[in-house]
């Protein structure tokens, strides 16, 4: 992105890894940060510039999200990096949209609310309409999984099926053992099922990846389904998250999703999405295959996952501010520039 | 593409390999073909459906492009697949734009006329404006070289350089020895230079690939330069274009282009584009690398080159008809759907 005429005025809701990355990017580009909110804890009351690792004050103090002042926010957009599920973010949406702010949400269900949680999607749509603001889910899927699929299908005059396979490193976008443990990495297979990871709603939302590409291409969706299974290796796996430097064989090292979307037109979209500890030689990538005339393949490699997800979200902000009111998925906006 | 409201009415100018592919696609989709023109020869006077290999009449007779009737064309767009250089296509442009038709041109210089031939670009722009029509160069570069580059750069918040490397099979889009001989494949290195392939204007137009991506990203172009060299192997190369089934070592087996575009902002775009006979294991691909934050890589594989170039052009037709008058490059139109 080479710049925009009027710098967007933003609010950060959730001052964790991604909220801090967005704050640093905004500060670098000279975008005003109007306010920042976080759950109760040591960050509240500190200057956002210090919390975000800028090494200087921004003159913005992190407020407690429960008791903060949402009445006087003179801003264009709120960046919500709070949680993955819509249900966990509803308070944030209500507070920020109620203050007249557009929303850029990093939560994985927010890419396509209608398919992940139709009831809350209806509430979000109503909130957006009544406040005249836009709600968009965005982040690393934007370029690497959604628009790459749309582009791969672009030259086709006939399509029979689309398929995405991907391999991502759970360590790439995480900075603690707790973060990679969300999918029971380093736990036993029994724990994986006991904790219901195979029914995890955030994980199941990956079923919307082929669905969003098919929607963008104009197909009428019938159904999207997904299954989740643990990935286990019979060799040790290196990690920097435990002192001994490796995980023992036989433990859960990641998750494998299979998903399938059917359409009225008969075109099928499938996905095989692996998020697992890397073995030597593995490279993080997404690979789209479109069958039809012509057949196309596209492979995306993201060398800097964490910055890529922040960059995807950050570069979408002007599009979200310019979009019509309501829930507007990134596939309706054109590709990032 | 899943269809459009009003089927575009098209004219085919140049009933060769690609003109025939476009005619077949239009017939399949039920798009009216209003007229077809070709240079004098055996195709003139035949029904386009027969010439295009449809096995049935379309009720459209191929006219001699020099003496054909351009006065009564009730059509939206002319597909020009005549030649690669703007200078060789000017008569076609004048005739079709003069009849009020938008132009989709398959010629390689037409992607970015201003950089390939500024003088003729000005004439084309004036013709388009006075007739209220759009002129667009389109084909396989659209998705695989231009929009893939734009997409790869999309998540970046800082860019230092972009680079495309590609490998294409000269046999993939050709159907005769004469076609692959345009770059002296199977000739000697002496012949390559004697024929001035290193100064070939159509080949040099590949310099515009990084330039178009940089323009799309908003950079101000300073200069684009390119060099061309022959590729020679020390092993035999298989081919189906000569009876013995192989080319001897030591002959020209393809061309290698290096190009470089500089910008006022300091961002540099480079390309290493190889079009050469394949050795075992080679796969046709384009590979974009964007350096900056984040660093991204994208690899495009086109399994059906000939249909891919026709599909790229065909799917652009509705965009061209809808675009503003003047020369409108595909990078201004959004990605193909």
XYZ file of C-alpha atoms in Angstrom:
674
model
C 0.000 0.000 0.000
C 1.459 3.335 -0.977
C -0.749 5.553 1.173
C -4.187 7.133 1.260
C -5.508 10.660 1.280
C -7.002 10.846 4.764
C -5.258 8.775 7.423
C -7.809 6.467 9.099
C -8.339 7.113 12.806
C -8.375 3.781 14.574
C -9.194 2.154 17.896
C -7.448 -1.025 19.070
C -9.645 -3.518 20.930
C -7.432 -6.273 22.304
C -3.831 -5.288 22.959
C -2.261 -8.712 22.428
C 0.196 -9.862 19.753
C -1.847 -8.638 16.776
C -3.304 -5.552 18.407
C 0.276 -4.459 19.153
C 1.429 -5.195 15.592
C -1.425 -3.102 14.207
C -0.614 -0.309 16.662
C 3.025 -0.288 15.527
C 2.038 -0.212 11.837
C -0.420 2.629 12.446
C 2.210 4.603 14.373
C 4.751 4.063 11.553
C 2.290 5.247 8.898
C 1.148 8.221 10.945
C -2.404 6.953 11.399
C -3.960 8.422 14.570
C -4.719 5.842 17.270
C -7.619 7.294 19.193
C -8.017 4.718 21.970
C -7.046 1.216 23.064
C -8.978 -1.310 25.148
C -7.947 -4.562 26.795
C -9.282 -6.958 29.361
C -8.468 -6.132 33.003
C -4.827 -6.730 33.869
C -1.372 -5.146 33.969
C -1.622 -3.505 30.501
C -4.553 -1.332 31.566
C -3.381 2.174 32.464
C -0.090 1.904 30.541
C 0.699 3.925 27.429
C -0.067 1.934 24.272
C 3.297 2.864 22.737
C 5.104 1.131 25.614
C 2.796 -1.903 25.619
C 3.193 -2.278 21.848
C 6.979 -2.181 22.088
C 7.422 1.111 20.259
C 9.782 2.320 22.975
C 7.979 5.651 23.218
C 4.683 7.060 24.435
C 1.769 7.498 22.039
C -0.295 9.504 24.518
C -2.968 6.781 24.472
C -3.620 4.889 27.683
C -4.937 1.330 27.535
C -8.434 1.298 29.046
C -10.260 -1.593 30.695
C -12.628 -2.853 27.999
C -15.424 -3.382 30.559
C -15.317 0.093 32.065
C -13.762 2.127 29.243
C -15.249 5.248 27.684
C -16.882 4.443 24.335
C -19.058 7.537 24.243
C -16.545 10.029 22.928
C -14.620 7.992 20.339
C -13.833 10.225 17.368
C -12.552 7.426 15.138
C -13.272 5.660 11.836
C -12.645 2.035 12.677
C -12.090 -0.382 15.525
C -9.618 -3.256 15.151
C -10.935 -6.208 17.158
C -8.249 -8.805 17.851
C -9.952 -10.032 21.004
C -11.142 -13.615 20.316
C -11.875 -16.066 17.483
C -15.573 -16.708 18.107
C -18.242 -14.147 17.301
C -19.971 -15.004 20.578
C -16.861 -14.002 22.536
C -16.551 -10.720 20.640
C -20.163 -9.508 20.720
C -19.567 -7.023 23.545
C -16.713 -5.479 21.576
C -18.852 -5.233 18.430
C -21.773 -3.667 20.323
C -19.559 -1.121 22.045
C -17.626 -0.047 18.946
C -20.440 -0.135 16.390
C -22.638 1.638 18.929
C -20.037 4.411 18.914
C -20.319 4.643 15.117
C -17.119 2.760 14.268
C -16.543 0.381 11.380
C -15.080 -2.968 12.467
C -12.040 -4.891 11.222
C -12.141 -8.167 13.139
C -9.272 -10.637 13.271
C -11.423 -13.447 14.700
C -11.637 -16.472 12.436
C -15.440 -16.705 12.520
C -15.772 -13.109 11.372
C -14.681 -13.820 7.764
C -18.124 -15.287 7.041
C -20.474 -14.825 10.007
C -23.558 -16.181 8.196
C -22.025 -19.636 7.810
C -20.323 -19.807 11.200
C -23.078 -18.471 13.443
C -26.235 -17.397 11.570
C -27.980 -16.046 14.674
C -25.168 -13.724 15.708
C -24.582 -12.840 12.056
C -28.126 -11.451 11.931
C -27.502 -9.411 15.067
C -24.199 -8.050 13.704
C -25.839 -7.179 10.386
C -28.606 -5.288 12.215
C -26.075 -3.459 14.402
C -24.054 -2.468 11.350
C -27.120 -1.250 9.476
C -28.576 0.773 12.344
C -25.212 2.457 12.937
C -24.382 2.863 9.243
C -21.051 1.041 9.588
C -19.229 -1.881 7.955
C -18.212 -5.139 9.636
C -15.412 -7.150 7.990
C -13.419 -10.154 9.099
C -9.855 -9.957 7.842
C -6.340 -11.257 8.310
C -4.049 -13.780 6.728
C -6.733 -15.781 4.900
C -7.530 -12.727 2.783
C -4.684 -12.969 0.295
C -3.309 -16.410 1.011
C -6.507 -18.489 1.053
C -9.407 -16.446 -0.336
C -8.109 -14.176 -3.100
C -5.526 -16.731 -4.198
C -8.423 -19.117 -4.846
C -10.471 -16.521 -6.706
C -7.450 -15.647 -8.847
C -6.699 -19.293 -9.618
C -10.233 -19.771 -10.939
C -10.248 -16.478 -12.858
C -9.168 -17.742 -16.296
C -11.544 -20.736 -16.241
C -14.420 -20.907 -18.682
C -15.631 -24.108 -16.971
C -15.025 -25.291 -13.415
C -15.759 -28.746 -12.035
C -14.061 -28.491 -8.637
C -11.700 -26.417 -6.521
C -9.380 -27.733 -3.827
C -7.088 -26.086 -1.314
C -4.405 -27.929 0.578
C -2.289 -26.070 3.056
C 0.395 -26.586 5.618
C 0.949 -24.051 8.367
C 3.322 -23.975 11.291
C 1.474 -23.510 14.587
C 4.660 -21.938 15.954
C 4.757 -19.307 13.195
C 1.903 -17.175 14.468
C 2.305 -18.042 18.166
C 4.613 -16.755 20.841
C 3.918 -19.158 23.707
C 3.297 -22.834 24.453
C -0.181 -21.856 25.645
C -1.031 -20.528 22.176
C -0.036 -23.702 20.329
C -1.764 -25.772 23.015
C -5.142 -24.456 21.879
C -5.233 -27.463 19.535
C -3.673 -29.786 22.154
C -0.221 -29.780 20.576
C 2.071 -31.801 22.920
C -0.936 -33.442 24.606
C -2.082 -37.034 24.117
C -4.608 -38.136 21.505
C -6.992 -38.998 24.366
C -6.769 -35.426 25.633
C -7.395 -34.146 22.083
C -10.746 -35.928 21.963
C -11.543 -35.389 25.664
C -11.171 -31.645 25.115
C -13.392 -31.832 22.033
C -10.834 -30.389 19.612
C -12.573 -32.369 16.858
C -15.642 -30.221 17.538
C -13.774 -26.916 18.088
C -15.846 -24.121 16.562
C -12.915 -21.873 15.707
C -11.181 -24.745 13.939
C -14.353 -25.818 12.125
C -14.680 -22.337 10.648
C -11.979 -23.345 8.152
C -14.829 -25.001 6.268
C -15.694 -21.536 4.985
C -12.487 -21.192 2.922
C -13.659 -23.049 -0.225
C -17.158 -21.704 0.455
C -16.010 -18.073 0.289
C -14.178 -18.654 -2.989
C -17.248 -20.362 -4.468
C -19.460 -17.494 -3.275
C -17.060 -14.997 -4.844
C -17.294 -16.909 -8.130
C -21.081 -16.631 -8.081
C -22.113 -20.148 -7.084
C -25.108 -20.934 -4.853
C -23.972 -22.766 -1.730
C -25.855 -25.856 -0.566
C -23.774 -27.027 2.400
C -20.317 -26.830 3.961
C -19.073 -29.593 6.252
C -15.779 -30.300 8.015
C -14.023 -32.935 10.101
C -10.978 -32.579 12.336
C -8.408 -35.211 13.319
C -5.146 -35.160 15.301
C -1.729 -35.447 13.602
C 0.806 -37.687 15.374
C 4.439 -38.405 14.378
C 6.644 -41.376 15.200
C 9.704 -39.109 15.470
C 10.791 -36.339 17.839
C 9.912 -32.813 16.727
C 12.051 -29.749 17.418
C 10.499 -26.805 19.253
C 11.686 -23.691 21.022
C 8.709 -23.739 23.396
C 10.039 -26.326 25.885
C 13.443 -26.363 27.607
C 14.469 -29.782 26.261
C 14.069 -28.451 22.694
C 11.841 -31.210 21.309
C 8.494 -32.985 21.729
C 8.439 -36.777 22.192
C 6.934 -39.037 19.464
C 3.330 -40.190 19.853
C 1.846 -36.921 21.079
C -0.523 -34.673 19.174
C 1.598 -32.465 16.892
C -1.221 -30.685 15.135
C -4.595 -30.926 13.478
C -5.818 -31.950 10.045
C -9.085 -30.544 8.670
C -11.046 -31.972 5.789
C -13.840 -29.842 4.436
C -16.319 -29.960 1.572
C -18.738 -27.425 0.129
C -21.448 -28.353 -2.357
C -23.251 -25.983 -4.723
C -26.506 -25.961 -6.629
C -24.510 -25.794 -9.869
C -22.697 -29.051 -9.034
C -19.276 -27.487 -8.508
C -17.581 -28.871 -5.392
C -15.020 -27.150 -3.170
C -12.797 -29.182 -0.869
C -9.973 -28.487 1.539
C -7.232 -30.396 3.320
C -5.833 -27.955 5.842
C -2.971 -29.078 8.045
C -1.734 -27.050 10.982
C 1.040 -29.095 12.535
C 4.562 -28.913 13.896
C 7.020 -28.860 11.012
C 9.316 -31.703 10.107
C 12.635 -30.937 8.374
C 11.995 -29.649 4.839
C 8.416 -28.499 5.447
C 7.565 -25.046 4.092
C 4.436 -23.135 5.073
C 2.217 -22.855 2.013
C -1.271 -22.801 0.546
C -1.935 -24.650 -2.690
C -5.041 -24.113 -4.799
C -6.003 -26.511 -7.558
C -8.838 -25.675 -9.918
C -10.157 -28.416 -12.178
C -11.941 -27.404 -15.360
C -10.816 -25.585 -18.481
C -8.055 -24.536 -18.087
C -6.646 -26.329 -15.045
C -4.667 -23.968 -12.824
C -2.514 -24.352 -9.743
C -1.302 -21.682 -7.355
C 1.036 -21.996 -4.413
C 1.406 -19.221 -1.848
C 4.304 -19.145 0.600
C 4.177 -16.756 3.548
C 7.640 -16.293 4.970
C 6.551 -14.023 7.816
C 3.215 -15.327 9.085
C 2.714 -12.941 11.956
C 3.496 -9.828 9.965
C 1.502 -11.203 7.037
C -1.672 -11.484 9.079
C -1.201 -7.985 10.485
C -0.411 -6.602 7.025
C -3.498 -8.219 5.509
C -5.688 -6.664 8.186
C -3.951 -3.286 8.182
C -4.084 -2.858 4.394
C -7.821 -3.675 4.410
C -8.714 -0.793 6.714
C -9.260 1.834 3.964
C -11.494 -0.624 2.031
C -13.616 -1.287 5.125
C -14.093 2.402 5.834
C -15.132 2.949 2.195
C -17.506 -0.050 2.009
C -21.312 -0.051 2.248
C -22.905 -0.552 5.687
C -23.431 -4.137 6.837
C -21.306 -7.278 6.939
C -19.003 -7.087 3.903
C -16.657 -10.067 3.431
C -13.209 -9.396 1.952
C -14.059 -11.429 -1.160
C -16.546 -8.697 -2.112
C -13.916 -5.949 -1.825
C -11.397 -6.783 -4.516
C -7.882 -7.940 -3.725
C -5.615 -6.050 -1.357
C -3.317 -3.419 -2.830
C -17.264 -16.980 -14.863
C -20.829 -17.974 -14.142
C -22.524 -15.834 -16.774
C -23.666 -12.294 -17.404
C -26.991 -10.601 -17.950
C -26.633 -9.524 -21.566
C -24.517 -11.780 -23.753
C -21.762 -9.703 -25.405
C -21.940 -9.557 -29.199
C -18.465 -10.082 -30.560
C -16.413 -9.839 -33.733
C -13.357 -12.040 -34.334
C -10.441 -10.351 -36.105
C -7.841 -12.998 -36.892
C -9.172 -16.529 -37.281
C -6.025 -18.378 -36.196
C -5.459 -20.594 -33.162
C -6.741 -18.107 -30.578
C -9.444 -16.535 -32.708
C -10.870 -20.036 -33.199
C -10.653 -20.839 -29.464
C -12.526 -17.631 -28.646
C -15.121 -18.427 -31.316
C -15.700 -21.880 -29.813
C -16.048 -20.463 -26.282
C -18.498 -17.808 -27.483
C -20.556 -20.420 -29.326
C -20.621 -22.648 -26.214
C -21.767 -19.780 -23.995
C -24.359 -18.582 -26.479
C -22.635 -15.261 -27.158
C -23.574 -13.952 -30.622
C -20.663 -13.802 -33.072
C -21.546 -11.007 -35.453
C -18.656 -11.214 -37.925
C -15.199 -12.679 -38.495
C -12.259 -11.283 -40.464
C -9.009 -12.842 -41.597
C -6.218 -12.077 -43.999
C -6.736 -13.229 -47.595
C -6.487 -16.999 -47.986
C -8.447 -20.245 -47.900
C -10.405 -19.413 -44.706
C -12.091 -16.417 -46.332
C -15.600 -17.315 -47.494
C -15.921 -20.364 -45.220
C -18.341 -20.560 -42.300
C -16.609 -19.638 -39.027
C -18.084 -22.681 -37.272
C -16.285 -24.988 -39.713
C -13.012 -23.029 -39.606
C -13.081 -23.009 -35.788
C -13.600 -26.765 -35.636
C -17.099 -26.639 -34.184
C -18.289 -29.158 -36.763
C -21.333 -27.066 -37.581
C -22.211 -23.803 -39.295
C -22.553 -20.605 -37.289
C -24.024 -18.646 -40.186
C -21.029 -16.282 -40.106
C -18.750 -16.227 -43.125
C -15.099 -15.278 -42.699
C -14.495 -12.014 -44.558
C -11.254 -10.717 -46.037
C -10.016 -8.184 -43.478
C -8.885 -5.790 -46.241
C -12.170 -5.707 -48.133
C -14.667 -6.681 -45.409
C -17.728 -4.697 -44.405
C -17.089 -2.773 -41.176
C -19.897 -0.286 -41.687
C -22.787 -2.343 -40.406
C -21.280 -4.155 -37.411
C -23.887 -4.340 -34.644
C -21.512 -5.640 -31.982
C -20.027 -4.724 -28.593
C -16.435 -5.824 -28.923
C -13.811 -6.966 -31.395
C -11.309 -9.666 -30.418
C -8.026 -8.918 -32.200
C -5.708 -11.927 -32.291
C -3.966 -10.746 -35.436
C -0.359 -9.871 -34.468
C 1.852 -9.072 -31.465
C 2.993 -5.559 -32.401
C 0.691 -2.559 -32.188
C 2.093 -1.343 -35.503
C 0.933 -4.538 -37.229
C -2.547 -4.268 -35.704
C -3.307 -0.590 -36.309
C -5.535 -1.248 -39.331
C -7.608 -3.663 -37.261
C -7.922 -1.151 -34.418
C -8.917 1.667 -36.787
C -11.526 -0.451 -38.548
C -13.140 -1.877 -35.412
C -12.987 1.197 -33.165
C -14.207 3.253 -36.113
C -17.259 0.976 -36.148
C -17.851 1.735 -32.452
C -16.455 -1.519 -31.059
C -14.474 -2.003 -27.868
C -11.228 -3.930 -28.395
C -9.815 -6.987 -26.609
C -6.371 -7.458 -28.139
C -4.262 -10.567 -27.670
C -1.080 -8.918 -28.979
C 1.693 -8.753 -26.408
C 2.387 -5.027 -26.870
C -1.250 -4.188 -26.195
C -1.051 -4.910 -22.436
C 0.726 -1.580 -21.915
C 0.865 0.432 -25.149
C 2.376 3.553 -23.523
C 5.566 1.722 -22.575
C 5.893 -0.383 -25.717
C 5.138 2.215 -28.391
C 4.249 5.666 -26.995
C 3.452 7.156 -30.407
C 0.932 4.502 -31.405
C -0.397 4.453 -27.835
C -1.364 8.118 -28.260
C -3.119 7.339 -31.529
C -5.003 4.388 -29.994
C -6.014 6.502 -26.992
C -7.359 9.207 -29.311
C -9.237 6.639 -31.416
C -10.777 5.114 -28.306
C -11.808 8.494 -26.918
C -13.329 9.801 -30.141
C -15.333 6.589 -30.573
C -16.218 6.263 -26.877
C -14.784 2.738 -26.653
C -12.290 0.822 -24.510
C -9.011 -0.728 -25.680
C -7.534 -3.500 -23.515
C -4.684 -5.918 -24.038
C -5.433 -9.269 -22.451
C -4.512 -12.931 -22.390
C -2.461 -15.280 -20.286
C -0.357 -12.619 -18.548
C -3.510 -11.251 -16.890
C -3.864 -13.797 -14.099
C -0.550 -15.602 -14.250
C 1.891 -12.667 -14.401
C 0.061 -9.424 -13.573
C -2.625 -10.133 -10.969
C -0.527 -12.827 -9.310
C 2.104 -10.140 -8.698
C -0.410 -7.620 -7.391
C -1.862 -10.250 -5.055
C 1.570 -11.296 -3.784
C 2.319 -7.698 -2.793
C -1.140 -7.100 -1.286
C -0.385 -7.894 2.370
C 2.861 -5.873 2.428
C 3.109 -2.763 4.548
C 6.598 -2.112 3.115
C 8.072 -3.258 -0.198
C 11.717 -3.061 -1.229
C 11.628 -5.114 -4.446
C 9.524 -7.474 -6.523
C 10.840 -10.223 -8.793
C 9.212 -12.612 -11.226
C 10.909 -15.677 -12.592
C 9.097 -17.874 -15.036
C 9.559 -20.877 -17.229
C 7.286 -21.483 -20.180
C 7.242 -24.159 -22.830
C 7.342 -22.677 -26.332
C 5.564 -25.829 -27.529
C 2.666 -25.315 -25.102
C 1.024 -22.432 -26.915
C 2.228 -23.360 -30.424
C 0.978 -25.832 -32.964
C 3.724 -25.727 -35.587
C 7.499 -25.579 -35.950
C 7.069 -22.192 -37.615
C 5.482 -20.800 -34.440
C 8.305 -21.892 -32.133
C 10.843 -20.720 -34.728
C 9.817 -17.110 -34.111
C 12.545 -17.047 -31.455
C 14.938 -19.141 -33.600
C 14.370 -22.364 -31.689
C 16.349 -25.110 -33.512
C 18.494 -22.508 -35.311
C 22.133 -21.695 -34.523
C 23.236 -19.007 -32.083
C 24.671 -17.081 -35.056
C 21.244 -17.078 -36.706
C 19.675 -15.910 -33.419
C 21.808 -12.772 -33.446
C 21.753 -12.370 -37.250
C 17.967 -12.287 -37.106
C 18.083 -9.750 -34.282
C 16.106 -11.841 -31.787
C 17.981 -10.015 -29.024
C 16.295 -6.837 -30.265
C 12.866 -8.401 -31.001
C 10.185 -5.893 -30.039
C 7.535 -8.446 -29.143
C 9.980 -10.243 -26.879
C 11.222 -7.009 -25.300
C 7.664 -6.148 -24.282
C 8.073 -8.630 -21.412
C 9.855 -5.756 -19.661
C 6.396 -4.384 -18.892
C 5.461 -7.267 -16.559
C 7.096 -5.935 -13.356
C 6.256 -2.418 -14.554
C 2.519 -3.149 -14.700
C 2.532 -4.627 -11.195
C 4.421 -1.604 -9.867
C 1.982 0.744 -11.619
C -0.938 -1.175 -10.103
C 0.632 -0.758 -6.657
C 0.811 3.008 -7.136
C 4.508 3.529 -7.813
C 5.870 6.139 -10.233
C 7.878 4.448 -12.988
C 11.276 5.854 -13.971
C 12.502 3.326 -16.543
C 12.069 -0.255 -17.745
C 14.888 -2.036 -19.549
C 15.391 -5.579 -20.860
C 17.999 -7.832 -22.425
C 17.523 -11.071 -24.355
C 19.928 -13.997 -24.747
C 19.705 -17.442 -26.368
C 19.402 -20.639 -24.291
C 21.507 -23.580 -25.511
C 21.686 -27.127 -24.061
C 24.456 -29.703 -24.292
C 21.901 -32.529 -24.498
C 19.288 -33.596 -27.052
C 15.784 -32.231 -26.460
C 12.596 -34.112 -27.275
C 10.061 -32.489 -29.595
C 7.042 -33.554 -31.591
C 7.677 -30.904 -34.236
C 10.345 -32.770 -36.257
C 10.169 -36.342 -37.581
C 13.289 -37.546 -35.741
C 11.639 -36.594 -32.419
C 14.481 -34.512 -30.961
C 16.653 -31.437 -31.516
C 20.457 -31.833 -31.532
C 22.567 -30.253 -28.736
C 24.166 -26.862 -29.369
C 21.239 -25.198 -31.121
C 19.087 -22.410 -29.754
C 16.423 -24.002 -27.550
C 14.801 -20.831 -26.311
C 15.260 -17.331 -25.005
C 16.055 -15.823 -21.620
C 14.907 -12.296 -20.768
C 16.245 -10.157 -17.960
C 14.323 -7.018 -17.170
C 14.429 -4.246 -14.601
C 12.056 -1.419 -13.721
C 13.028 1.452 -11.442
C 10.657 3.763 -9.575
C 10.811 7.204 -8.037
C 10.067 5.630 -4.644
C 13.159 3.400 -4.892
C 11.266 0.125 -5.235
C 12.767 -2.061 -7.974
C 11.001 -4.670 -10.103
C 12.987 -7.354 -11.898
C 12.221 -10.355 -14.068
C 13.974 -13.473 -15.313
C 11.670 -14.896 -17.939
C 12.675 -18.096 -19.684
C 10.841 -19.453 -22.689
C 12.701 -22.590 -23.699
C 12.248 -26.204 -24.685
C 11.601 -28.290 -21.585
C 14.048 -30.750 -20.114
C 12.725 -33.746 -18.138
C 11.146 -32.554 -14.877
C 10.498 -28.975 -15.987
C 7.045 -27.610 -15.135
C 5.621 -24.440 -16.657
C 5.277 -21.851 -13.910
C 5.476 -18.237 -12.833
C 7.039 -17.385 -9.487
C 6.647 -14.015 -7.798
C 8.833 -12.982 -4.887
C 8.087 -9.821 -2.962
C 10.707 -8.540 -0.540
C 9.577 -6.298 2.287
C 7.314 -6.839 5.276
C 5.996 -9.497 5.059
C 7.919 -11.439 2.415
C 5.597 -13.410 0.153
C 6.054 -15.943 -2.622
C 3.534 -17.140 -5.166
C 3.884 -19.832 -7.788
C 1.372 -20.210 -10.608
C 1.210 -23.356 -12.721
C -0.822 -23.334 -15.921
C -1.550 -26.871 -17.021
C -3.357 -25.906 -20.222
C -1.532 -22.901 -21.665
C -3.527 -22.487 -24.837
C -6.917 -22.697 -23.158
C -5.628 -20.528 -20.306
C -4.759 -17.663 -22.611
C -8.116 -17.924 -24.377
C -9.946 -18.145 -21.042
C -8.149 -15.088 -19.684
C -9.143 -13.079 -22.738
C -12.682 -14.437 -22.955
C -13.492 -13.812 -19.276
C -12.233 -10.212 -19.588
C -14.737 -9.299 -22.290
C -17.547 -8.152 -19.944
C -15.070 -5.972 -17.982
C -13.831 -4.322 -21.184
C -17.350 -3.544 -22.368
C -18.141 -2.024 -18.950
C -14.923 0.029 -18.667
C -14.445 3.752 -19.306
C -13.399 4.864 -22.812
C -9.675 4.867 -23.580
C -6.818 2.426 -23.090
C -7.597 0.536 -19.863
C -4.974 -2.046 -18.807
C -6.205 -5.201 -17.056
C -4.429 -4.208 -13.841
C -6.934 -1.345 -13.485
C -9.926 -3.686 -13.812
C -9.686 -5.942 -10.790
C -8.869 -9.635 -11.060
C -10.760 -11.946 -13.388
C -13.788 -13.742 -12.002
